[in-house]
Amino acid sequence: MSGPVDLRPTADQRALQASARDLLARRFGRERLRAAVDDPALDRALWRELGTAGFFALRLPEADGGVGLGLPDAVLVFEEAGRALLPGPLVAGHLLAGTVPGAATGERVVGLCDVGADGARLWEHPGDCDELILVEGGSGGEDGSGDGIPRAYWNAPDWPVLESVRSIDPLTPLARVASYPRRMPRALDITRLRREAALLTAALQLGSAARTVEMAVEHAGRREQFGVRIGAFQAVKHLCAEMLIRVEIARSAVYAASLTGQSLPVIGAKILADEAAVRNARDCLQVHGGIGFTWEADVHLHLKRAWLRLEQWQSGAKAEEALAEALLADDAAG
Amino acid sequence: MDLTYTPEEEAFRARLREWLAKALPELPARPDPLDWPGRRAYDLGWQRRLYDAGYGSLHWDASPTRRLIFLEETELAGAPYVGANFVGLLHAGPTIAAEGTDEQRARWLPPILRGEAVWCQGFSEPDAGSDLASLRTRAVRDGDHYVITGQKTWTSHAEIADWCELLVRTDPAAPRHRGISWLAMPMDAPGITVRPLRTLAGPAEFAEVFLDEVRVPVANRVGAEHDGWRVTMVTLSFERGTAFVGEVVACRRTLGRLARTARANGRWDDPVLRRRLGRLNAEFTALWRLIQGNVGAAGAAGGVPGAGGSVFKLRYSQARQELYDAAAEVLGAPGALDADQEWTAARLSSLSYTIAAGTSQIQRDIIAERILGLPKGR
C-alpha cells in the first residue's frame, strides 16, 4: 500500500530501530565504550549477538536465514550503531553477509578494503578479521590492476603486506594495505557494494551527528556560567540549532537515498552526513568548552570516528565532481 | 518511509503535464517587473486558468502528495509562480480555511481561488519586525466596527491588494501576546494610505501602509477577539512549512542552467567552482526531500506544518544566497556587476530570504527553544 509521500519511519521500522537501540544500550553502554577505548579488540560475544539479532543478515532472504528487509531498514539500524559509536567492520559484515560464510551470524568477522580508492587503502580492525575482501579498480585509484575494471579478491588476513598506522580513532585500529596477492577473485557487484557501503557509512555518520546534538543540548541545559544555564545564551542556542539543522538535512538525504537506491542521491547523502557528523562533533566540543577538550568526555570519540568515516567510500572532491557532472547531464535530458 | 506514487497520482501528474503543455504557450508575455497593474493582471489571469482547469485550489485543499506533484510539474514546465497571489493562496487562504467561520470561508476563499482578489500581509510595523508581538496598531471597538489607527511596513503587494490580513492590538492592557486580533481589511476602506518602498533590489516590492481611523466590521475578525497571536502562528507555520516548495524546484533548475552557462563560458574548468556547484546539487536535492517530508508529515498531522518548517526555512534561505553567489562567480566581471542581468536581480532579491518571514536568528531561537527544549533567555 502506498500512502502520501512520507519520509518518516513506519511503525514496524520504529520498532526495529528501538530494538537495535535497546540491544546497544544493554550491551555497549558507556562503561563498555570506555573499556573499548583502552582495549579496542572486538567483543566477539557482542558480534555474535548482533548476528543473532539480525544486524548482518537483515537484508538476506528469509530462505537463506535472513530477515528479508530492505535498505531503508538497514539504514535505520546503522543510524543506531552510529549513535552508540559501536566499533568494528559493521559495513563489511552487513554487505558480505551473503558472500562470506559465518559473516551473517557474526561467527566470523570479515573486513572490506577498497584499495581502488584514492590514497587511503585503509583496513579497519585488521587484527580482528578472519577474512578480508579487497576491492580494486574502477574508481580512478592507482591500484596497479592496469585495466581499471573493478575486481574483488578474497584474502586470508596474513596475505596482504601491511604498513602500521596509529589510528586517530582509539576505537578503530587501522592498517594500510601496501600490497596484496590477486589469487582468489570473487564475482561481486562492486558498483553496488560501493554504493551501499557509502549509504550505510552515511547512516553511521547521521547517527553520530544526532547523538552529538543530544549531548550538546544536555550539557547546555545543565551547565551554569554567569549564574544561568548556558543554553539560555543565544550564542550557544544558535550552535545547537545549526547542529539540528545539519541532522535533519542529512536525515532527509540518507532516508530518501535508501528508498531510491540510486547512485547520485547516495553520493549527496554521504556528503551531507559527513558534514553533519564532523561539524556537529566540533560544535558539541565547543558547547562543552574545556570539559569537552578532555579525554574523559566522549565528544572526541565522535569527532575522530567522523573524520575516519569521512575518508571512507564516497567523499570530498570526487563526490562533489560527480554531482557537478550530473547537473550537465540533467540539462541534456531536459 | 515511502516515496512511491499511486497509479492515481501518476495519472494526475500525466494529465497536469499535458494540460500545462497546452496552456503555457497561450500565455501573454510576462510584464515588466515595475509594472504592478500588469503583474496583477498576469498573475490573476494565470490563477483563473488554473481554476477553470480544476487546479485552482491545489495549494491547500488537495492531498499533500497532489500538492507536491502540482508544484513540481508547474515549476518544471516553467509556469508562472504564484506572484501577486502569494499571500492569498499561501497565507491568508489556508489561515481562513483553518480558523475562519463557514461564512468567512464562503466569502473570501472562492475569490482567491478564482483569481479575483489579491491579498497583502499587514503584520510588520516599524518597531515590530522580528519582535512581532510588540506591534502597536490599535483597533478600538465602536459598535460592530473596529476603528484602526497605526502604521504597517514591508507590506508586500500592498499597492495592488484588495484585502489585507491585518494584525491589530485590541487589548492594550493585556500581556503583549494576548491582546492581538487577526482581521481581514478591505484595502479600499477610507483612511488607508499606501506609500511604496524602494528596495535594495531596485523595484518597489513592498510598501508602508498608514491607517488613520479605518473602520473594519467586527465580522471581519478571523478567530476569537484577542486570540490573533495563535491564529498568526498558524499563518506563519504555513509560510515556513509549505510556501517555498515551488522555489526549491526552481533552484534546482537554476543550478542546472548555471552549470550549462559555466561550461559554455569556460568557467567549468575551475575545479573549485565545479565542486561548489556539485555541493549545491546535494544541498537542493536534500532540501527538496526535506520539504517533501515536511509536507507529508503536515498532511498526516491535520494539515498544519510543524516546527520542522523553521529547519527548512533556515537552510533554504542560506542555500539560495549561496546559489546566486555561485552564479556571480560563473558570470565573472562584468556579468556579475551588470544590474540588467537576470542573475543579478535574483542575487539581490535573495538577500531578503534570511530576513523575511522571521530572520535566521529568530528561526534558530525557535528551533533551540521549541524543538531542542533549551531554556528561554537572550
Coordinates of C-alpha atoms in Angstrom, one line a residue, chain B residues 131-268:
Chain B
D131 CA 9.6 41.1 17.6
L132 CA 6.2 40.9 16.0
A133 CA 4.3 40.8 19.3
S134 CA 5.3 44.4 20.1
L135 CA 3.0 45.7 17.4
R136 CA 1.1 48.9 18.3
T137 CA -1.5 49.4 15.6
R138 CA -4.7 49.8 17.6
A139 CA -8.2 48.7 16.9
V140 CA -10.9 50.2 19.2
R141 CA -14.3 48.7 19.3
D142 CA -17.1 51.1 18.1
G143 CA -20.4 49.2 17.9
D144 CA -20.0 46.5 15.3
H145 CA -16.8 48.0 13.9
Y146 CA -13.2 48.3 14.8
V147 CA -11.6 51.7 14.4
I148 CA -7.9 51.2 13.4
T149 CA -5.0 53.6 13.7
G150 CA -1.4 52.9 13.2
Q151 CA 1.3 52.0 10.7
K152 CA 2.4 48.8 8.9
T153 CA 5.6 48.4 6.9
W154 CA 7.3 46.0 4.5
T155 CA 3.8 45.1 3.3
S156 CA 4.2 43.1 0.1
H157 CA 1.8 43.7 -2.7
A158 CA 0.0 46.5 -0.8
E159 CA -0.2 48.6 -3.9
I160 CA -2.4 46.1 -5.8
A161 CA -4.1 44.3 -3.0
D162 CA -7.9 44.1 -2.4
W163 CA -7.6 42.7 1.1
C164 CA -5.1 42.8 3.9
E165 CA -4.5 40.2 6.6
L166 CA -4.1 42.7 9.4
L167 CA -2.8 42.2 12.9
V168 CA -4.1 44.8 15.4
R169 CA -3.9 45.3 19.2
T170 CA -7.4 45.0 20.5
D171 CA -6.5 45.0 24.2
P172 CA -3.6 47.3 25.1
A173 CA -3.8 46.3 28.8
A174 CA -3.4 42.5 28.2
P175 CA 0.0 40.8 28.1
R176 CA 1.5 41.5 24.7
H177 CA 0.8 38.2 23.1
R178 CA -2.8 38.1 24.4
G179 CA -4.3 41.4 23.2
I180 CA -3.9 40.9 19.4
S181 CA -6.6 40.1 16.8
W182 CA -6.4 39.0 13.1
L183 CA -8.7 41.0 10.7
A184 CA -9.4 41.0 7.1
M185 CA -9.3 44.6 6.0
P186 CA -10.6 45.8 2.6
M187 CA -7.8 47.9 1.0
D188 CA -10.3 50.5 -0.4
A189 CA -11.6 51.5 3.1
P190 CA -11.3 55.2 3.8
G191 CA -8.2 56.2 5.9
I192 CA -5.7 53.9 4.2
T193 CA -2.6 55.4 2.6
V194 CA -0.1 53.2 0.8
R195 CA 3.4 54.5 0.1
P196 CA 5.7 52.2 -1.9
L197 CA 9.1 51.5 -0.5
R198 CA 12.1 51.1 -2.8
T199 CA 14.2 48.0 -2.0
L200 CA 17.9 47.5 -2.5
A201 CA 16.9 45.2 -5.4
G202 CA 15.5 48.2 -7.2
P203 CA 11.8 47.8 -7.9
A204 CA 9.3 48.5 -5.2
E205 CA 8.2 45.1 -3.8
F206 CA 6.5 46.3 -0.7
A207 CA 5.1 49.4 0.9
E208 CA 4.4 51.4 4.0
V209 CA 0.7 51.4 4.9
F210 CA -0.7 54.2 7.1
L211 CA -4.0 53.6 8.9
D212 CA -6.0 56.6 10.1
E213 CA -9.3 55.7 11.8
V214 CA -10.0 52.9 9.3
R215 CA -13.4 51.2 10.1
V216 CA -13.4 47.4 9.7
P217 CA -16.5 45.4 10.6
V218 CA -16.1 43.1 13.6
A219 CA -17.5 40.3 11.3
N220 CA -14.1 40.5 9.5
R221 CA -12.2 39.1 12.5
V222 CA -10.9 35.6 12.0
G223 CA -10.6 33.7 15.3
A224 CA -11.7 35.0 18.7
E225 CA -11.0 38.6 19.8
H226 CA -7.5 38.9 21.4
D227 CA -6.7 35.4 20.0
G228 CA -4.9 36.7 17.0
W229 CA -1.4 35.6 18.1
R230 CA -2.4 32.0 17.9
V231 CA -4.1 32.5 14.6
T232 CA -0.9 34.2 13.4
M233 CA 1.2 31.3 14.4
V234 CA -1.0 29.1 12.2
T235 CA -0.3 31.5 9.3
L236 CA 3.4 31.6 9.9
S237 CA 3.6 27.8 10.1
F238 CA 2.1 27.7 6.6
E239 CA 4.6 30.3 5.5
R240 CA 7.6 28.4 6.8
G241 CA 6.2 24.9 6.1
T242 CA 5.0 24.8 2.5
A243 CA 5.2 28.2 0.9
F244 CA 8.7 27.5 -0.5
V245 CA 8.0 24.1 -2.2
G246 CA 7.9 25.5 -5.7
E247 CA 11.0 27.6 -5.2
V248 CA 13.2 24.7 -4.3
V249 CA 12.3 23.0 -7.6
A250 CA 13.1 26.3 -9.3
C251 CA 16.5 26.5 -7.6
R252 CA 17.4 23.0 -8.8
R253 CA 16.6 24.1 -12.3
T254 CA 18.6 27.2 -11.9
L255 CA 21.6 25.2 -10.8
G256 CA 21.4 23.1 -14.0
R257 CA 21.3 26.3 -16.1
L258 CA 24.2 27.7 -14.1
A259 CA 26.3 24.5 -14.9
R260 CA 25.5 24.8 -18.6
T261 CA 26.4 28.5 -18.6
A262 CA 29.7 27.7 -16.9
R263 CA 30.5 25.0 -19.4
A264 CA 29.8 27.4 -22.3
N265 CA 31.9 30.3 -20.9
G266 CA 34.9 28.3 -19.8
R267 CA 34.4 28.7 -16.0
W268 CA 33.7 25.0 -15.8

